Tab-separated table of C-alpha atoms (C1' of nucleotides) in Angstrom:
chain	number	residue	atom	x	y	z
O	184	MET	CA	-31.332	1.745	7.139
O	185	ILE	CA	-34.990	1.476	5.926
O	186	ARG	CA	-34.519	0.807	2.195
O	187	GLY	CA	-38.227	0.523	1.303
O	188	ALA	CA	-38.927	3.929	2.624
O	189	LEU	CA	-36.565	5.526	0.129
O	190	ARG	CA	-37.901	3.659	-3.039
O	191	PRO	CA	-40.340	5.167	-5.549
O	192	LEU	CA	-43.812	4.038	-4.722
O	193	SER	CA	-43.877	2.257	-8.247
O	194	ALA	CA	-41.033	0.032	-7.283
O	195	PRO	CA	-42.081	-3.689	-7.229
O	196	VAL	CA	-42.127	-5.305	-3.815
O	197	LEU	CA	-39.336	-7.947	-3.754
O	198	ALA	CA	-39.374	-10.997	-1.801
O	199	PRO	CA	-36.539	-11.338	0.883
O	200	ALA	CA	-33.356	-12.739	-1.029
O	201	PRO	CA	-32.529	-16.245	-0.170
O	202	LEU	CA	-29.292	-17.224	1.532
O	203	PRO	CA	-26.736	-17.946	-1.350
O	204	ARG	CA	-26.689	-21.873	-1.568
O	205	ALA	CA	-23.256	-23.451	-1.492
O	206	GLN	CA	-24.741	-26.334	-3.436
O	207	ALA	CA	-25.701	-24.162	-6.324
O	208	LEU	CA	-22.154	-22.707	-6.556
O	209	LEU	CA	-20.536	-26.154	-6.218
O	210	GLU	CA	-22.739	-27.414	-9.202
O	211	TRP	CA	-21.633	-24.440	-11.265
O	212	TYR	CA	-18.018	-25.055	-10.241
O	213	ASP	CA	-18.162	-28.785	-11.214
O	214	ARG	CA	-19.277	-27.559	-14.676
O	215	HIS	CA	-17.081	-24.536	-15.173
O	216	ARG	CA	-13.977	-24.938	-12.999
O	217	ARG	CA	-10.941	-23.404	-14.449
O	218	ALA	CA	-8.085	-25.891	-15.235
O	219	LEU	CA	-5.182	-24.388	-13.418
O	220	PRO	CA	-2.048	-26.290	-13.195
O	221	TRP	CA	-1.844	-26.131	-9.314
O	222	ARG	CA	-5.171	-27.666	-9.206
O	223	GLU	CA	-3.591	-30.941	-10.706
O	224	ALA	CA	-1.160	-31.189	-7.740
O	225	ALA	CA	-3.963	-32.538	-5.440
O	226	ARG	CA	-3.270	-31.517	-2.030
O	227	ASP	CA	0.506	-31.155	-2.216
O	228	PRO	CA	1.001	-28.306	0.335
O	229	TYR	CA	4.336	-27.101	-1.259
O	230	ARG	CA	2.846	-26.553	-4.608
O	231	ILE	CA	-0.339	-25.070	-3.310
O	232	TRP	CA	1.556	-22.746	-1.120
O	233	LEU	CA	3.978	-21.727	-3.790
O	234	SER	CA	0.948	-20.974	-6.217
O	235	GLU	CA	-0.801	-18.914	-3.412
O	236	VAL	CA	2.311	-16.767	-2.781
O	237	MET	CA	3.101	-16.270	-6.404
O	238	LEU	CA	-0.660	-15.358	-6.921
O	239	GLN	CA	-0.490	-12.544	-4.431
O	240	GLN	CA	-1.366	-9.388	-6.334
O	241	THR	CA	-0.394	-11.237	-9.511
O	242	THR	CA	-2.503	-12.555	-12.476
O	243	VAL	CA	-2.811	-16.257	-13.194
O	244	ALA	CA	-1.468	-15.588	-16.773
O	245	ALA	CA	1.794	-14.331	-15.196
O	246	VAL	CA	2.136	-16.905	-12.579
O	247	THR	CA	1.430	-20.096	-14.720
O	248	PRO	CA	4.806	-20.354	-16.608
O	249	ARG	CA	6.800	-19.061	-13.544
O	250	TRP	CA	5.259	-21.553	-11.103
O	251	ARG	CA	6.102	-24.506	-13.522
O	252	ARG	CA	9.654	-23.176	-13.960
O	253	PHE	CA	10.224	-22.841	-10.336
O	254	LEU	CA	9.114	-26.366	-9.560
O	255	ASP	CA	11.401	-27.638	-12.061
O	256	ARG	CA	14.319	-25.735	-10.398
O	257	PHE	CA	13.164	-26.442	-6.844
O	258	PRO	CA	11.115	-29.668	-6.733
O	259	SER	CA	10.524	-29.776	-3.056
O	260	VAL	CA	10.365	-27.632	-0.081
O	261	GLU	CA	13.667	-29.173	1.098
O	262	ALA	CA	15.408	-28.379	-2.189
O	263	LEU	CA	14.255	-24.723	-1.939
O	264	ALA	CA	15.434	-24.535	1.627
O	265	ALA	CA	18.820	-25.805	0.797
O	266	ALA	CA	19.246	-23.466	-2.239
O	267	PRO	CA	21.252	-20.199	-1.980
O	268	TRP	CA	19.414	-16.961	-1.959
O	269	ALA	CA	21.089	-15.877	-5.279
O	270	GLU	CA	19.484	-18.742	-7.107
O	271	VAL	CA	16.040	-18.047	-5.512
O	272	ALA	CA	16.305	-14.369	-6.491
O	273	GLU	CA	17.083	-15.205	-9.994
O	274	GLU	CA	14.301	-17.591	-10.268
O	275	TRP	CA	11.833	-14.858	-8.826
O	276	ALA	CA	13.256	-11.936	-11.027
O	277	GLY	CA	10.658	-10.168	-12.905
O	278	LEU	CA	7.648	-11.332	-10.825
O	279	GLY	CA	7.611	-8.291	-8.561
O	280	TYR	CA	7.084	-7.875	-4.745
O	281	TYR	CA	10.486	-9.402	-3.952
O	282	ALA	CA	9.822	-9.602	-0.320
O	283	ARG	CA	7.687	-12.583	-1.372
O	284	ALA	CA	10.737	-14.384	-2.494
O	285	ARG	CA	12.728	-13.534	0.566
O	286	ASN	CA	9.807	-14.740	2.839
O	287	LEU	CA	9.361	-17.699	0.615
O	288	HIS	CA	12.980	-18.803	1.167
O	289	ALA	CA	12.898	-18.192	4.908
O	290	CYS	CA	9.366	-20.077	5.121
O	291	ALA	CA	10.789	-22.969	3.228
O	292	GLN	CA	13.805	-23.219	5.638
O	293	ALA	CA	11.200	-23.144	8.688
O	294	VAL	CA	9.226	-25.822	7.104
O	295	ALA	CA	12.102	-28.030	6.210
O	296	ALA	CA	13.441	-27.742	9.896
O	297	ARG	CA	10.094	-28.798	11.383
O	298	GLY	CA	9.644	-31.757	8.905
O	299	GLY	CA	6.606	-30.316	6.876
O	300	PHE	CA	3.869	-27.690	6.630
O	301	PRO	CA	1.718	-27.204	9.682
O	302	ASP	CA	-1.964	-28.201	8.803
O	303	THR	CA	-3.826	-25.596	10.761
O	304	VAL	CA	-4.556	-21.918	10.084
O	305	GLU	CA	-2.564	-20.724	13.245
O	306	GLY	CA	0.287	-22.799	12.459
O	307	LEU	CA	0.575	-21.539	8.800
O	308	ARG	CA	-0.082	-17.997	9.812
O	309	ALA	CA	2.978	-17.994	12.113
O	310	LEU	CA	5.389	-18.596	8.940
O	311	PRO	CA	7.195	-15.782	7.116
O	312	GLY	CA	5.106	-14.415	4.218
O	313	ILE	CA	1.940	-16.286	5.195
O	314	GLY	CA	-0.840	-13.786	6.128
O	315	ALA	CA	-4.385	-14.356	6.920
O	316	TYR	CA	-5.258	-15.033	3.308
O	317	THR	CA	-2.505	-17.449	2.570
O	318	ALA	CA	-2.956	-19.181	5.728
O	319	ALA	CA	-6.691	-19.849	5.099
O	320	SER	CA	-6.188	-20.682	1.524
O	321	VAL	CA	-3.604	-23.425	2.072
O	322	ALA	CA	-5.395	-24.764	5.024
O	323	ALA	CA	-8.600	-25.101	2.950
O	324	ILE	CA	-7.021	-26.183	-0.378
O	325	ALA	CA	-4.175	-28.515	0.854
O	326	PHE	CA	-5.602	-29.651	4.220
O	327	GLY	CA	-9.436	-29.466	3.807
O	328	ARG	CA	-10.025	-26.945	6.550
O	329	ALA	CA	-13.448	-25.381	6.281
O	330	VAL	CA	-12.186	-21.726	6.302
O	331	VAL	CA	-12.706	-19.089	3.822
O	332	PRO	CA	-9.764	-16.830	2.596
O	333	LEU	CA	-10.534	-13.291	1.938
O	334	ASP	CA	-8.957	-12.269	-1.315
O	335	GLY	CA	-10.111	-9.625	-3.736
O	336	ASN	CA	-12.266	-12.029	-5.497
O	337	VAL	CA	-14.120	-13.070	-2.381
O	338	GLU	CA	-14.312	-9.459	-1.284
O	339	ARG	CA	-15.937	-8.598	-4.336
O	340	VAL	CA	-18.501	-11.527	-4.496
O	341	THR	CA	-19.363	-11.108	-0.887
O	342	ALA	CA	-19.851	-7.236	-1.011
O	343	ARG	CA	-22.159	-7.771	-3.872
O	344	ILE	CA	-24.175	-10.640	-2.723
O	345	ALA	CA	-24.863	-8.828	0.639
O	346	ALA	CA	-24.888	-5.249	-0.893
O	347	VAL	CA	-22.271	-3.973	1.595
O	348	GLU	CA	-21.831	-0.476	0.761
O	349	GLU	CA	-18.993	0.210	3.405
O	350	GLU	CA	-15.796	1.071	1.955
O	351	LEU	CA	-12.751	-1.162	1.924
O	352	PRO	CA	-10.596	-1.763	3.746
O	353	GLY	CA	-12.985	-1.048	6.760
O	354	ALA	CA	-15.496	-3.534	5.511
O	355	ARG	CA	-13.082	-6.404	5.416
O	356	PRO	CA	-14.162	-8.075	8.935
O	357	ARG	CA	-17.627	-7.875	7.933
O	358	LEU	CA	-17.106	-9.403	4.567
O	359	ALA	CA	-14.798	-12.078	6.051
O	360	ALA	CA	-17.518	-12.973	8.434
O	361	LEU	CA	-20.229	-13.149	5.762
O	362	ALA	CA	-18.157	-15.478	3.581
O	363	GLN	CA	-17.051	-17.722	6.336
O	364	GLY	CA	-20.783	-17.950	7.396
O	365	TRP	CA	-21.496	-19.421	3.913
O	366	MET	CA	-18.808	-22.078	4.634
O	367	GLY	CA	-21.036	-23.231	7.430
O	368	GLN	CA	-23.561	-24.900	5.172
O	369	GLU	CA	-23.077	-28.693	5.052
O	370	GLU	CA	-22.465	-28.922	1.380
O	371	ALA	CA	-19.542	-26.335	1.500
O	372	ALA	CA	-17.948	-27.734	4.638
O	373	ALA	CA	-18.089	-31.170	2.911
O	374	ARG	CA	-15.871	-29.817	0.202
O	375	PRO	CA	-13.896	-26.876	1.499
O	376	ALA	CA	-11.241	-26.727	-1.111
O	377	ASP	CA	-13.831	-26.768	-3.858
O	378	PHE	CA	-16.005	-24.209	-2.177
O	379	VAL	CA	-13.145	-21.555	-1.834
O	380	GLN	CA	-11.902	-22.261	-5.352
O	381	ALA	CA	-15.444	-21.968	-6.629
O	382	LEU	CA	-15.662	-18.520	-5.065
O	383	PHE	CA	-12.359	-17.585	-6.681
O	384	ASP	CA	-13.506	-18.845	-10.087
O	385	LEU	CA	-16.823	-17.036	-9.462
O	386	GLY	CA	-15.066	-13.684	-8.861
O	387	ALA	CA	-12.470	-14.199	-11.735
O	388	THR	CA	-15.049	-15.267	-14.507
O	389	ILE	CA	-18.363	-13.997	-13.615
O	390	CYS	CA	-18.540	-11.538	-10.771
O	391	THR	CA	-15.614	-9.412	-12.385
O	392	PRO	CA	-14.648	-5.909	-11.264
O	393	ARG	CA	-16.253	-4.303	-14.370
O	394	SER	CA	-19.136	-5.536	-16.353
O	395	PRO	CA	-19.828	-8.579	-14.203
O	396	ALA	CA	-21.860	-11.311	-16.181
O	397	CYS	CA	-24.719	-11.410	-13.751
O	398	ALA	CA	-27.028	-13.310	-16.125
O	399	LEU	CA	-24.706	-16.262	-15.949
O	400	CYS	CA	-24.266	-16.051	-12.163
O	401	PRO	CA	-25.330	-19.257	-10.265
O	402	TRP	CA	-26.116	-16.938	-7.229
O	403	ARG	CA	-27.925	-14.218	-9.061
O	404	GLY	CA	-31.152	-15.006	-7.282
O	405	ALA	CA	-29.387	-14.429	-3.930
O	406	CYS	CA	-27.623	-11.350	-4.931
O	407	LEU	CA	-28.770	-8.125	-3.215
O	408	GLY	CA	-26.393	-5.842	-5.026
O	409	GLN	CA	-27.649	-7.141	-8.348
O	410	ARG	CA	-31.297	-6.709	-7.070
O	411	GLN	CA	-30.527	-3.056	-6.211
O	412	GLY	CA	-28.737	-2.312	-9.216
O	413	ILE	CA	-25.389	-1.434	-7.501
O	414	ALA	CA	-23.472	-4.729	-7.864
O	415	GLN	CA	-21.145	-3.327	-10.324
O	416	SER	CA	-20.118	-0.481	-8.102
O	417	LEU	CA	-19.110	-2.610	-5.327
O	418	PRO	CA	-16.881	-3.073	-3.332
O	419	ARG	CA	-16.331	0.585	-2.603
O	420	LYS	CA	-12.784	1.589	-2.056
O	421	ALA	CA	-11.142	4.814	-0.834
O	422	PRO	CA	-9.519	6.944	-3.597
O	423	LYS	CA	-5.929	6.513	-4.258
O	424	ARG	CA	-3.209	9.164	-3.983
O	425	ALA	CA	-1.315	10.286	-6.964
O	426	ARG	CA	2.014	8.851	-7.587
O	427	PRO	CA	5.108	11.229	-7.642
O	428	VAL	CA	7.688	11.116	-10.178
O	429	LYS	CA	11.233	10.116	-8.887
O	430	GLN	CA	14.527	10.276	-10.788
O	431	GLY	CA	17.672	8.233	-10.697
O	432	VAL	CA	20.962	7.853	-12.620
O	433	HIS	CA	22.450	4.458	-13.381
O	434	PHE	CA	25.866	3.375	-14.618
O	435	LEU	CA	26.469	0.621	-17.100
O	436	LEU	CA	30.087	-0.614	-16.947
O	437	THR	CA	31.249	-3.076	-19.507
O	438	ASP	CA	34.481	-5.173	-19.506
O	439	ALA	CA	36.432	-6.341	-22.349
O	440	GLY	CA	34.457	-9.541	-22.480
O	441	GLY	CA	31.162	-7.715	-22.760
O	442	ARG	CA	30.166	-8.599	-19.121
O	443	LEU	CA	28.249	-6.110	-17.127
O	444	LEU	CA	28.983	-4.796	-13.449
O	445	LEU	CA	25.924	-5.530	-11.166
O	446	ARG	CA	25.420	-5.028	-7.421
O	447	ARG	CA	23.221	-6.778	-4.830
O	448	ARG	CA	20.896	-4.235	-3.493
O	449	PRO	CA	20.281	-4.121	0.405
O	450	PRO	CA	18.324	-7.010	1.838
O	451	SER	CA	15.194	-4.973	2.548
O	452	GLY	CA	13.310	-2.236	0.962
O	453	LEU	CA	12.606	-1.538	-2.733
O	454	LEU	CA	13.895	-4.497	-4.938
O	455	GLY	CA	15.530	-5.768	-1.753
O	456	GLY	CA	18.039	-8.492	-2.308
O	457	MET	CA	17.958	-8.249	-5.923
O	458	LEU	CA	20.807	-7.538	-8.337
O	459	GLY	CA	20.768	-4.012	-10.094
O	460	LEU	CA	22.897	-1.541	-11.795
O	461	PRO	CA	24.966	0.679	-9.724
O	462	GLY	CA	23.460	4.141	-9.417
O	463	THR	CA	22.205	7.006	-7.422
O	464	PRO	CA	19.234	6.820	-5.012
O	465	TRP	CA	15.822	7.712	-6.457
O	466	ARG	CA	14.396	11.186	-5.460
O	467	GLU	CA	11.998	13.644	-6.708
O	468	GLU	CA	14.615	16.255	-7.220
O	469	ALA	CA	16.670	16.000	-10.457
O	470	TRP	CA	20.202	14.954	-10.378
O	471	SER	CA	22.983	17.243	-11.595
O	472	GLU	CA	25.552	15.470	-13.691
O	473	GLU	CA	28.114	16.256	-11.040
O	474	ASP	CA	26.007	14.962	-8.123
O	475	ALA	CA	25.095	11.820	-10.111
O	476	LEU	CA	28.771	10.954	-11.041
O	477	ALA	CA	29.656	10.869	-7.543
O	478	HIS	CA	27.803	7.616	-7.329
O	479	ALA	CA	29.583	6.136	-10.369
O	480	PRO	CA	31.225	2.828	-9.627
O	481	ALA	CA	34.669	4.019	-10.852
O	482	LEU	CA	36.243	7.176	-12.086
O	483	LEU	CA	36.001	6.842	-15.888
O	484	PRO	CA	34.985	8.854	-18.842
O	485	TRP	CA	31.197	8.376	-18.474
O	486	ARG	CA	28.914	8.946	-21.504
O	487	ARG	CA	25.221	9.710	-21.139
O	488	LEU	CA	22.950	7.852	-23.425
O	489	PRO	CA	20.236	9.839	-25.171
O	490	GLY	CA	16.742	9.065	-23.552
O	491	GLU	CA	15.619	7.714	-20.326
O	492	ALA	CA	14.044	4.473	-19.058
O	493	ARG	CA	10.851	4.640	-17.269
O	494	HIS	CA	9.240	2.299	-14.892
O	495	GLY	CA	5.971	2.438	-12.959
O	496	PHE	CA	6.063	1.256	-9.374
O	497	THR	CA	2.962	1.112	-7.146
O	498	HIS	CA	3.759	4.162	-5.247
O	499	PHE	CA	5.810	6.166	-7.849
O	500	GLU	CA	6.975	6.586	-11.281
O	501	LEU	CA	10.661	6.191	-12.110
O	502	ARG	CA	12.613	7.974	-14.710
O	503	MET	CA	16.317	6.690	-15.087
O	504	ALA	CA	19.271	8.265	-17.103
O	505	LEU	CA	21.849	5.825	-18.094
O	506	TYR	CA	25.615	6.429	-18.398
O	507	THR	CA	27.958	4.022	-19.995
O	508	ALA	CA	31.753	3.229	-19.926
O	509	SER	CA	34.118	0.640	-20.776
O	510	ALA	CA	36.210	-0.920	-17.851
O	511	PRO	CA	40.077	-0.790	-18.318
O	512	PRO	CA	41.765	-4.085	-17.729
O	513	GLY	CA	42.448	-4.623	-14.094
O	514	LEU	CA	39.837	-2.244	-12.879
O	515	ASN	CA	38.815	-2.918	-9.376
O	516	ALA	CA	35.136	-2.235	-8.955
O	517	GLU	CA	32.711	-3.358	-6.270
O	518	GLY	CA	30.062	-5.752	-7.646
O	519	GLU	CA	29.664	-8.814	-9.794
O	520	TRP	CA	30.324	-9.194	-13.470
O	521	LEU	CA	27.647	-10.936	-15.368
O	522	ALA	CA	27.132	-11.766	-19.049
O	523	PRO	CA	24.327	-9.632	-20.632
O	524	GLU	CA	22.066	-12.785	-20.982
O	525	ALA	CA	22.777	-13.728	-17.296
O	526	ALA	CA	22.112	-10.236	-16.261
O	527	ALA	CA	18.765	-9.875	-18.128
O	528	ALA	CA	17.560	-13.047	-16.566
O	529	ALA	CA	18.534	-12.119	-12.945
O	530	LEU	CA	17.435	-8.467	-13.026
O	531	PRO	CA	14.049	-7.104	-11.779
O	532	GLY	CA	11.915	-5.426	-14.426
O	533	ALA	CA	13.003	-1.974	-13.491
O	534	MET	CA	16.568	-2.648	-14.155
O	535	GLN	CA	15.793	-4.681	-17.339
O	536	ARG	CA	14.459	-1.384	-18.579
O	537	LEU	CA	17.960	0.073	-18.476
O	538	LEU	CA	19.253	-2.701	-20.477
O	539	ALA	CA	16.663	-2.236	-22.967
O	540	LEU	CA	17.717	1.448	-23.317
O	541	ALA	CA	21.304	0.573	-23.842
O	542	GLU	CA	20.550	-2.085	-26.418
O	543	GLY	CA	18.368	0.495	-28.253
O	544	ALA	CA	21.248	2.747	-28.281
O	545	GLY	CA	23.628	0.155	-29.505
O	546	ALA	CA	25.665	0.364	-26.475
O	547	MET	CA	25.536	-3.248	-25.570
O	548	ALA	CA	27.416	-6.191	-27.096
O	549	SER	CA	24.223	-8.460	-27.248
O	550	PRO	CA	20.602	-8.050	-26.705
O	551	ALA	CA	19.088	-8.012	-23.217
O	552	ARG	CA	15.792	-9.121	-24.432
O	553	ASP	CA	13.977	-9.886	-27.676
O	554	ALA	CA	12.939	-6.394	-27.948
O	555	PRO	CA	13.144	-3.089	-25.821
O	556	ALA	CA	10.627	-3.122	-23.096
O	557	ARG	CA	7.386	-1.081	-24.060
O	558	GLY	CA	7.936	2.633	-23.251
O	559	ALA	CA	11.455	2.098	-22.182
O	560	ALA	CA	13.283	4.246	-24.592
O	561	LYS	CA	12.210	7.790	-24.845
O	562	THR	CA	13.220	10.779	-26.885
O	563	PRO	CA	16.220	12.749	-25.345
O	564	THR	CA	15.281	15.291	-22.796
O	565	PRO	CA	16.515	18.512	-24.358
O	566	GLY	CA	15.928	21.291	-21.821
O	567	ARG	CA	16.688	19.983	-18.461
O	568	PRO	CA	19.676	21.790	-16.866
O	569	ALA	CA	22.589	19.451	-16.279
G	161	DC	C1'	-3.168	1.367	10.417
G	162	DA	C1'	-1.635	3.684	6.410
G	163	DA	C1'	1.996	3.254	3.542
G	164	DG	C1'	5.581	0.582	1.254
G	165	DC	C1'	6.360	-2.950	-1.936
G	166	DG	C1'	6.542	-4.819	-8.724
G	167	DT	C1'	4.837	-5.958	-12.759
G	168	DG	C1'	1.699	-6.822	-16.665
G	169	DG	C1'	-2.899	-6.594	-18.755
G	170	DT	C1'	-7.064	-4.072	-19.939
G	171	DA	C1'	-10.557	-0.367	-20.754
A	184	DT	C1'	-1.922	8.059	-21.857
A	185	DT	C1'	-3.958	7.299	-17.746
A	186	DA	C1'	-6.165	4.526	-14.289
A	187	DC	C1'	-7.389	0.598	-12.310
A	188	DC	C1'	-6.586	-3.987	-10.940
A	189	DA	C1'	-4.578	-9.040	-9.796
A	190	DA	C1'	-5.487	-15.685	-5.224
A	191	DG	C1'	-1.668	-9.542	-0.039
A	192	DC	C1'	2.176	-9.208	3.637
A	193	DT	C1'	4.937	-6.483	6.644
A	194	DT	C1'	5.987	-2.611	9.552
DNA sequence: CAAGCGTGGTA
DNA sequence: TTACCAAGCTT
């Protein structure tokens, strides 16, 4: 497209933008690099890999304490490989995207069996849970390979520097090629780990999604998006669909010792492999009390707590009702009995909302958390037909 | 290839 | 409150 022809005649004539210089970015990085804990673990592929998997769609603030705790519990890839799944699940509880934990465990076993991590992009890419991004990231950061991982930061920086107006995800191959092209400069190829982390930091601290700090950007002079005044609007993305509301009913069964009945969820799918409270499936149609009670773990005088627990997933909004009962001595119910503290630690966030609801209603012997989760407890739903 | 898959923070 | 977003992968 011929940009010049569409500009007002009064627009100044701009010199062609220079190629973004790797050296300029690296000098900025040497002065402003963020002190992240996994950057201290120089080139240990286990720690680098663990950080990359945790950081998938997850913020640095959420990952930092969990990364430390995980390494305390599983100090090596061999230790992780040897651990039972229940321990890995407990350690990952609350972090979300639980397929990551399942793949992490499987990957550790594969790596331990072959005697260490592969040191090429192709070798890494073949492991469970390692896609194009993580393979390139570990290859560059842990093994010094001159490859650029395309994450959300690099997508944004690249789309803006080159003023790529094509929408994601279609633009991804073009953006990847552009970013990889920058790695072709001698200064970048001499420091691949620093160069990719410099791109991450630039995206995270300067070239942010909203209100980028262009005045502070080391690549400002080379940025076509900034020059055209469209940087903030890039990269463009297809609009997202509305999230439906789904409903479920769950059951909190307490024994004489105050322990709770939990069940391991099926190994794949939503919250796969994690513990949860027994309950109905989640569906858009409301549950009648009769239909819901058919999913109760035992035939008992169940009492519905007022209010509901709410939890937002990526693709739907969940509202859960909670019934409670006390287990008579000798009751035979399928599942595992856990103390409330152990349950709170091992449950995914959606299920923790139910414990918070019970705690708020005074239906539990001891607190599940310091305080009920935000927005968990709601006013009773008055009108819905039972 | 579009959809499924969590959670917490911010505007 | 709603909407968007964060160092994505799998099917």
